[in-house]
Amino acid sequence: MAIIEVANLSKSYGELNVLKQMTFQVEKKDVVAVIGPSGSGKSTMLRSLIHLEQINSGTIHIVDEVLVKDGIYAKPSEIKRITSKMGMVFQHFNLYPHLTVRENLELAPRIVKGEPMTGFRKRSLELLEKVGLSEKALDYPAKLSGGQKQRVAIARALMMNPEILLFDEPTSALDPELTGEVMQVMKNLAEEHMTMIVVTHEMGFAREVANRVMFMDKGEIVESGHPQQLFTNPKFDRTKAFLNVGLAQQ
């Protein structure tokens, strides 16, 4: 069952065409790795799904609901409800420095959903345990490593019980030795059948964890397929050239 359906998605800034007639689907429980050179439109595509970017034309369905059809968006209240089905983890964590780790997790459900304290307090502690940070609940972000901050950001995204998680280069701001701990949390989520779209430069993750890889270049999906097929026998020269460079740097 397709949980995300995108058709003819286009986005431009003035005369610069960032996304060009993109069409793809994501099935429930899919882990889709999106790879490609810098400036290929990967992050813009991801942000368009959760309405952090507004597209110029095209259609986006999220969990059988229309976010935007032929470039015309749903009502603001409907957009909010539809996008609440997704959580997003950003490259630079975006934690509130004046809030403790636990408070960072509890802010959104308290404000957005108006949940009772007992409900989200129990959930925040459970999620911190899930990402291996129970002992950091009362710490402030300044006391955390980059890897710990990103694990908090993942737990925060999970607080809203999303059906889909979007990751925008979740390890690119981390030192190599901290990347593994974040990747492990994401692997665990994949094993629990969380639907995920992951923009990443980590070829190992794309090859080992994803069940589908999309290669983007110049605002287009050049090639999409199972990791084994795409990494071992890519169809297009653009894909081959990118993978030859990317894998050589791993």
mmCIF file of C-alpha atoms in Angstrom:
data_model
loop_
_atom_site.group_PDB
_atom_site.id
_atom_site.type_symbol
_atom_site.label_atom_id
_atom_site.label_comp_id
_atom_site.label_asym_id
_atom_site.label_seq_id
_atom_site.Cartn_x
_atom_site.Cartn_y
_atom_site.Cartn_z
ATOM 1 C CA MET A 1 0.000 0.000 0.000
ATOM 2 C CA ALA A 2 1.434 3.380 -1.022
ATOM 3 C CA ILE A 3 1.722 5.635 2.008
ATOM 4 C CA ILE A 4 3.256 8.492 -0.020
ATOM 5 C CA GLU A 5 2.389 9.231 -3.656
ATOM 6 C CA VAL A 6 4.134 12.016 -5.548
ATOM 7 C CA ALA A 7 3.306 12.936 -9.152
ATOM 8 C CA ASN A 8 4.953 15.509 -11.412
ATOM 9 C CA LEU A 9 6.393 17.483 -8.505
ATOM 10 C CA SER A 10 8.186 20.632 -9.668
ATOM 11 C CA LYS A 11 9.855 23.392 -7.674
ATOM 12 C CA SER A 12 11.759 26.418 -8.862
ATOM 13 C CA TYR A 13 13.350 29.519 -7.411
ATOM 14 C CA GLY A 14 12.963 32.102 -10.135
ATOM 15 C CA GLU A 15 14.563 30.592 -13.221
ATOM 16 C CA LEU A 16 16.342 27.870 -11.249
ATOM 17 C CA ASN A 17 14.477 24.562 -11.562
ATOM 18 C CA VAL A 18 15.293 22.631 -8.401
ATOM 19 C CA LEU A 19 12.834 19.748 -8.896
ATOM 20 C CA LYS A 20 11.684 18.634 -12.333
ATOM 21 C CA GLN A 21 8.502 16.588 -12.704
ATOM 22 C CA MET A 22 9.382 14.094 -9.966
ATOM 23 C CA THR A 23 7.111 11.059 -9.627
ATOM 24 C CA PHE A 24 7.514 8.258 -7.080
ATOM 25 C CA GLN A 25 5.710 6.211 -4.444
ATOM 26 C CA VAL A 26 6.693 4.983 -1.007
ATOM 27 C CA GLU A 27 5.037 1.871 0.376
ATOM 28 C CA LYS A 28 4.210 1.333 4.034
ATOM 29 C CA LYS A 29 7.264 -0.081 5.895
ATOM 30 C CA ASP A 30 9.648 1.022 3.102
ATOM 31 C CA VAL A 31 13.074 2.390 3.978
ATOM 32 C CA VAL A 32 14.009 4.584 1.023
ATOM 33 C CA ALA A 33 17.526 5.998 0.842
ATOM 34 C CA VAL A 34 17.864 9.083 -1.355
ATOM 35 C CA ILE A 35 21.382 9.636 -2.657
ATOM 36 C CA GLY A 36 22.940 12.051 -5.104
ATOM 37 C CA PRO A 37 25.412 14.932 -5.407
ATOM 38 C CA SER A 38 25.022 18.159 -3.462
ATOM 39 C CA GLY A 39 22.544 20.512 -5.087
ATOM 40 C CA SER A 40 20.548 17.731 -6.738
ATOM 41 C CA GLY A 41 17.319 18.681 -4.927
ATOM 42 C CA LYS A 42 17.230 15.879 -2.339
ATOM 43 C CA SER A 43 16.548 18.081 0.693
ATOM 44 C CA THR A 44 14.074 20.255 -1.206
ATOM 45 C CA MET A 45 12.118 17.163 -2.199
ATOM 46 C CA LEU A 46 12.056 15.939 1.401
ATOM 47 C CA ARG A 47 11.008 19.314 2.785
ATOM 48 C CA SER A 48 8.243 19.543 0.190
ATOM 49 C CA LEU A 49 6.653 16.383 1.558
ATOM 50 C CA ILE A 50 6.177 17.944 4.992
ATOM 51 C CA HIS A 51 5.321 21.422 3.618
ATOM 52 C CA LEU A 52 8.513 23.158 4.703
ATOM 53 C CA GLU A 53 8.859 24.040 1.023
ATOM 54 C CA GLN A 54 5.927 24.957 -1.215
ATOM 55 C CA ILE A 55 5.956 23.363 -4.653
ATOM 56 C CA ASN A 56 5.052 25.108 -7.903
ATOM 57 C CA SER A 57 3.163 22.224 -9.477
ATOM 58 C CA GLY A 58 2.400 18.566 -8.925
ATOM 59 C CA THR A 59 0.492 16.357 -6.520
ATOM 60 C CA ILE A 60 1.397 14.879 -3.128
ATOM 61 C CA HIS A 61 -0.735 12.299 -1.307
ATOM 62 C CA ILE A 62 0.185 11.401 2.282
ATOM 63 C CA VAL A 63 -1.551 8.344 3.793
ATOM 64 C CA ASP A 64 -4.411 8.578 1.249
ATOM 65 C CA GLU A 65 -4.973 12.295 1.844
ATOM 66 C CA VAL A 66 -4.287 15.123 -0.590
ATOM 67 C CA LEU A 67 -1.669 17.573 0.653
ATOM 68 C CA VAL A 68 -1.463 19.330 -2.710
ATOM 69 C CA LYS A 69 -3.095 18.505 -6.059
ATOM 70 C CA ASP A 70 -1.953 20.064 -9.332
ATOM 71 C CA GLY A 71 -0.156 22.738 -7.319
ATOM 72 C CA ILE A 72 -3.211 23.665 -5.230
ATOM 73 C CA TYR A 73 -2.806 23.031 -1.504
ATOM 74 C CA ALA A 74 -5.348 21.777 0.992
ATOM 75 C CA LYS A 75 -6.710 24.165 3.622
ATOM 76 C CA PRO A 76 -4.191 25.186 6.335
ATOM 77 C CA SER A 77 -5.960 23.132 9.012
ATOM 78 C CA GLU A 78 -5.865 20.085 6.748
ATOM 79 C CA ILE A 79 -2.194 20.652 5.887
ATOM 80 C CA LYS A 80 -1.369 20.697 9.600
ATOM 81 C CA ARG A 81 -3.268 17.468 10.213
ATOM 82 C CA ILE A 82 -1.794 15.692 7.193
ATOM 83 C CA THR A 83 1.800 16.713 7.875
ATOM 84 C CA SER A 84 1.440 15.677 11.541
ATOM 85 C CA LYS A 85 1.537 12.099 10.245
ATOM 86 C CA MET A 86 5.240 12.662 9.527
ATOM 87 C CA GLY A 87 8.206 13.421 11.737
ATOM 88 C CA MET A 88 11.411 15.014 10.485
ATOM 89 C CA VAL A 89 14.990 14.775 11.711
ATOM 90 C CA PHE A 90 17.256 17.563 10.509
ATOM 91 C CA GLN A 91 20.967 17.731 9.820
ATOM 92 C CA HIS A 92 21.694 20.160 12.653
ATOM 93 C CA PHE A 93 19.444 18.708 15.398
ATOM 94 C CA ASN A 94 17.449 21.942 16.052
ATOM 95 C CA LEU A 95 17.167 21.284 19.793
ATOM 96 C CA TYR A 96 16.120 24.108 22.109
ATOM 97 C CA PRO A 97 19.231 24.947 24.161
ATOM 98 C CA HIS A 98 17.261 26.354 27.122
ATOM 99 C CA LEU A 99 15.231 23.150 27.564
ATOM 100 C CA THR A 100 16.401 19.871 29.034
ATOM 101 C CA VAL A 101 16.478 16.762 26.874
ATOM 102 C CA ARG A 102 13.164 15.597 28.330
ATOM 103 C CA GLU A 103 11.589 19.028 27.858
ATOM 104 C CA ASN A 104 12.710 19.073 24.222
ATOM 105 C CA LEU A 105 10.777 15.837 23.682
ATOM 106 C CA GLU A 106 7.691 16.943 25.586
ATOM 107 C CA LEU A 107 7.234 20.413 24.121
ATOM 108 C CA ALA A 108 5.429 19.467 20.887
ATOM 109 C CA PRO A 109 2.871 17.021 22.336
ATOM 110 C CA ARG A 110 2.136 19.471 25.144
ATOM 111 C CA ILE A 111 1.535 22.411 22.780
ATOM 112 C CA VAL A 112 0.252 20.739 19.621
ATOM 113 C CA LYS A 113 -1.767 17.859 20.981
ATOM 114 C CA GLY A 114 -2.539 19.133 24.469
ATOM 115 C CA GLU A 115 -1.798 15.714 25.914
ATOM 116 C CA PRO A 116 -1.922 15.265 29.708
ATOM 117 C CA MET A 117 1.448 15.408 31.448
ATOM 118 C CA THR A 118 1.274 11.786 32.620
ATOM 119 C CA GLY A 119 0.916 10.486 29.073
ATOM 120 C CA PHE A 120 3.799 12.270 27.407
ATOM 121 C CA ARG A 121 6.116 12.067 30.451
ATOM 122 C CA LYS A 122 5.963 8.277 30.348
ATOM 123 C CA ARG A 123 6.449 8.274 26.574
ATOM 124 C CA SER A 124 9.419 10.657 26.647
ATOM 125 C CA LEU A 125 11.264 8.446 29.134
ATOM 126 C CA GLU A 126 10.462 5.330 27.097
ATOM 127 C CA LEU A 127 11.800 6.929 23.921
ATOM 128 C CA LEU A 128 14.966 8.139 25.611
ATOM 129 C CA GLU A 129 15.544 4.576 26.733
ATOM 130 C CA LYS A 130 14.886 3.423 23.168
ATOM 131 C CA VAL A 131 17.692 5.641 21.819
ATOM 132 C CA GLY A 132 20.005 4.809 24.728
ATOM 133 C CA LEU A 133 19.849 8.144 26.546
ATOM 134 C CA SER A 134 17.770 7.530 29.678
ATOM 135 C CA GLU A 135 20.500 8.983 31.858
ATOM 136 C CA LYS A 136 20.505 12.269 29.895
ATOM 137 C CA ALA A 137 16.830 13.190 30.485
ATOM 138 C CA LEU A 138 17.612 16.174 32.727
ATOM 139 C CA ASP A 139 20.725 17.360 30.862
ATOM 140 C CA TYR A 140 20.762 20.374 28.560
ATOM 141 C CA PRO A 141 21.812 19.998 24.897
ATOM 142 C CA ALA A 142 25.118 21.811 25.518
ATOM 143 C CA LYS A 143 26.283 18.821 27.574
ATOM 144 C CA LEU A 144 25.633 16.315 24.782
ATOM 145 C CA SER A 145 27.830 15.087 21.959
ATOM 146 C CA GLY A 146 26.658 15.546 18.391
ATOM 147 C CA GLY A 147 25.605 11.917 18.185
ATOM 148 C CA GLN A 148 23.622 12.200 21.405
ATOM 149 C CA LYS A 149 21.899 15.364 20.152
ATOM 150 C CA GLN A 150 20.839 13.597 16.981
ATOM 151 C CA ARG A 151 19.496 10.636 18.932
ATOM 152 C CA VAL A 152 17.473 13.095 21.042
ATOM 153 C CA ALA A 153 16.178 14.637 17.808
ATOM 154 C CA ILE A 154 15.048 11.194 16.609
ATOM 155 C CA ALA A 155 13.289 10.539 19.922
ATOM 156 C CA ARG A 156 11.631 13.951 19.678
ATOM 157 C CA ALA A 157 10.322 13.139 16.184
ATOM 158 C CA LEU A 158 8.907 9.861 17.518
ATOM 159 C CA MET A 159 7.043 11.642 20.334
ATOM 160 C CA MET A 160 4.235 12.588 17.949
ATOM 161 C CA ASN A 161 3.652 8.956 16.921
ATOM 162 C CA PRO A 162 4.318 9.595 13.220
ATOM 163 C CA GLU A 163 3.527 7.037 10.555
ATOM 164 C CA ILE A 164 6.490 8.227 8.481
ATOM 165 C CA LEU A 165 9.932 9.536 9.451
ATOM 166 C CA LEU A 166 11.937 11.831 7.175
ATOM 167 C CA PHE A 167 15.687 12.195 7.701
ATOM 168 C CA ASP A 168 17.674 14.991 6.046
ATOM 169 C CA GLU A 169 21.370 14.046 6.090
ATOM 170 C CA PRO A 170 21.149 12.984 9.756
ATOM 171 C CA THR A 171 24.859 12.208 10.133
ATOM 172 C CA SER A 172 26.536 14.794 7.902
ATOM 173 C CA ALA A 173 27.194 17.175 10.832
ATOM 174 C CA LEU A 174 28.751 14.406 12.934
ATOM 175 C CA ASP A 175 32.309 13.226 13.368
ATOM 176 C CA PRO A 176 32.796 9.768 11.847
ATOM 177 C CA GLU A 177 33.084 8.067 15.240
ATOM 178 C CA LEU A 178 29.645 9.414 16.257
ATOM 179 C CA THR A 179 27.877 8.399 13.055
ATOM 180 C CA GLY A 180 27.586 4.746 14.055
ATOM 181 C CA GLU A 181 25.444 5.356 17.130
ATOM 182 C CA VAL A 182 22.882 7.325 15.098
ATOM 183 C CA MET A 183 22.905 4.778 12.285
ATOM 184 C CA GLN A 184 22.221 2.010 14.819
ATOM 185 C CA VAL A 185 19.097 3.770 16.082
ATOM 186 C CA MET A 186 17.903 4.152 12.492
ATOM 187 C CA LYS A 187 18.611 0.475 11.771
ATOM 188 C CA ASN A 188 16.549 -0.454 14.828
ATOM 189 C CA LEU A 189 13.653 1.653 13.540
ATOM 190 C CA ALA A 190 13.905 -0.052 10.149
ATOM 191 C CA GLU A 191 13.749 -3.455 11.855
ATOM 192 C CA GLU A 192 10.579 -2.269 13.617
ATOM 193 C CA HIS A 193 9.114 -1.509 10.148
ATOM 194 C CA MET A 194 8.973 2.277 10.489
ATOM 195 C CA THR A 195 8.396 3.876 7.074
ATOM 196 C CA MET A 196 11.411 6.106 6.426
ATOM 197 C CA ILE A 197 12.820 8.328 3.704
ATOM 198 C CA VAL A 198 16.475 9.051 4.377
ATOM 199 C CA VAL A 199 18.498 11.609 2.434
ATOM 200 C CA THR A 200 22.003 10.386 3.103
ATOM 201 C CA HIS A 201 25.599 10.263 1.941
ATOM 202 C CA GLU A 202 26.174 7.050 3.915
ATOM 203 C CA MET A 203 26.402 4.462 1.172
ATOM 204 C CA GLY A 204 26.710 1.655 3.728
ATOM 205 C CA PHE A 205 23.327 2.539 5.218
ATOM 206 C CA ALA A 206 21.745 2.805 1.775
ATOM 207 C CA ARG A 207 23.109 -0.578 0.781
ATOM 208 C CA GLU A 208 22.510 -2.508 4.026
ATOM 209 C CA VAL A 209 19.351 -1.019 5.567
ATOM 210 C CA ALA A 210 17.258 0.501 2.772
ATOM 211 C CA ASN A 211 15.000 -1.707 0.692
ATOM 212 C CA ARG A 212 14.973 0.914 -2.087
ATOM 213 C CA VAL A 213 17.476 3.530 -3.237
ATOM 214 C CA MET A 214 16.645 6.616 -5.299
ATOM 215 C CA PHE A 215 19.501 8.372 -7.064
ATOM 216 C CA MET A 216 18.800 12.047 -7.784
ATOM 217 C CA ASP A 217 20.744 14.454 -9.951
ATOM 218 C CA LYS A 218 19.834 17.936 -11.206
ATOM 219 C CA GLY A 219 16.335 17.802 -9.739
ATOM 220 C CA GLU A 220 15.409 14.465 -11.292
ATOM 221 C CA ILE A 221 15.168 10.847 -10.167
ATOM 222 C CA VAL A 222 17.726 9.299 -12.470
ATOM 223 C CA GLU A 223 17.366 5.763 -11.177
ATOM 224 C CA SER A 224 15.486 3.897 -8.458
ATOM 225 C CA GLY A 225 15.642 0.292 -7.379
ATOM 226 C CA HIS A 226 16.684 -2.337 -4.867
ATOM 227 C CA PRO A 227 20.105 -1.554 -3.335
ATOM 228 C CA GLN A 228 21.702 -4.722 -4.687
ATOM 229 C CA GLN A 229 20.628 -3.899 -8.226
ATOM 230 C CA LEU A 230 21.460 -0.208 -8.067
ATOM 231 C CA PHE A 231 24.869 -0.606 -6.418
ATOM 232 C CA THR A 232 26.074 -3.600 -8.395
ATOM 233 C CA ASN A 233 24.501 -2.982 -11.786
ATOM 234 C CA PRO A 234 23.324 0.639 -12.228
ATOM 235 C CA LYS A 235 21.618 1.322 -15.535
ATOM 236 C CA PHE A 236 22.782 4.875 -16.205
ATOM 237 C CA ASP A 237 26.190 6.489 -16.586
ATOM 238 C CA ARG A 238 25.259 9.306 -14.179
ATOM 239 C CA THR A 239 24.527 6.737 -11.467
ATOM 240 C CA LYS A 240 27.731 4.820 -12.182
ATOM 241 C CA ALA A 241 29.856 7.966 -12.018
ATOM 242 C CA PHE A 242 28.338 9.058 -8.710
ATOM 243 C CA LEU A 243 28.677 5.637 -7.106
ATOM 244 C CA ASN A 244 32.286 5.244 -8.262
ATOM 245 C CA VAL A 245 33.186 8.476 -6.464
ATOM 246 C CA GLY A 246 30.959 7.916 -3.417
ATOM 247 C CA LEU A 247 32.065 4.363 -2.723
ATOM 248 C CA ALA A 248 35.720 5.300 -3.203
ATOM 249 C CA GLN A 249 35.330 7.874 -0.397
ATOM 250 C CA GLN A 250 33.677 5.466 2.072
#
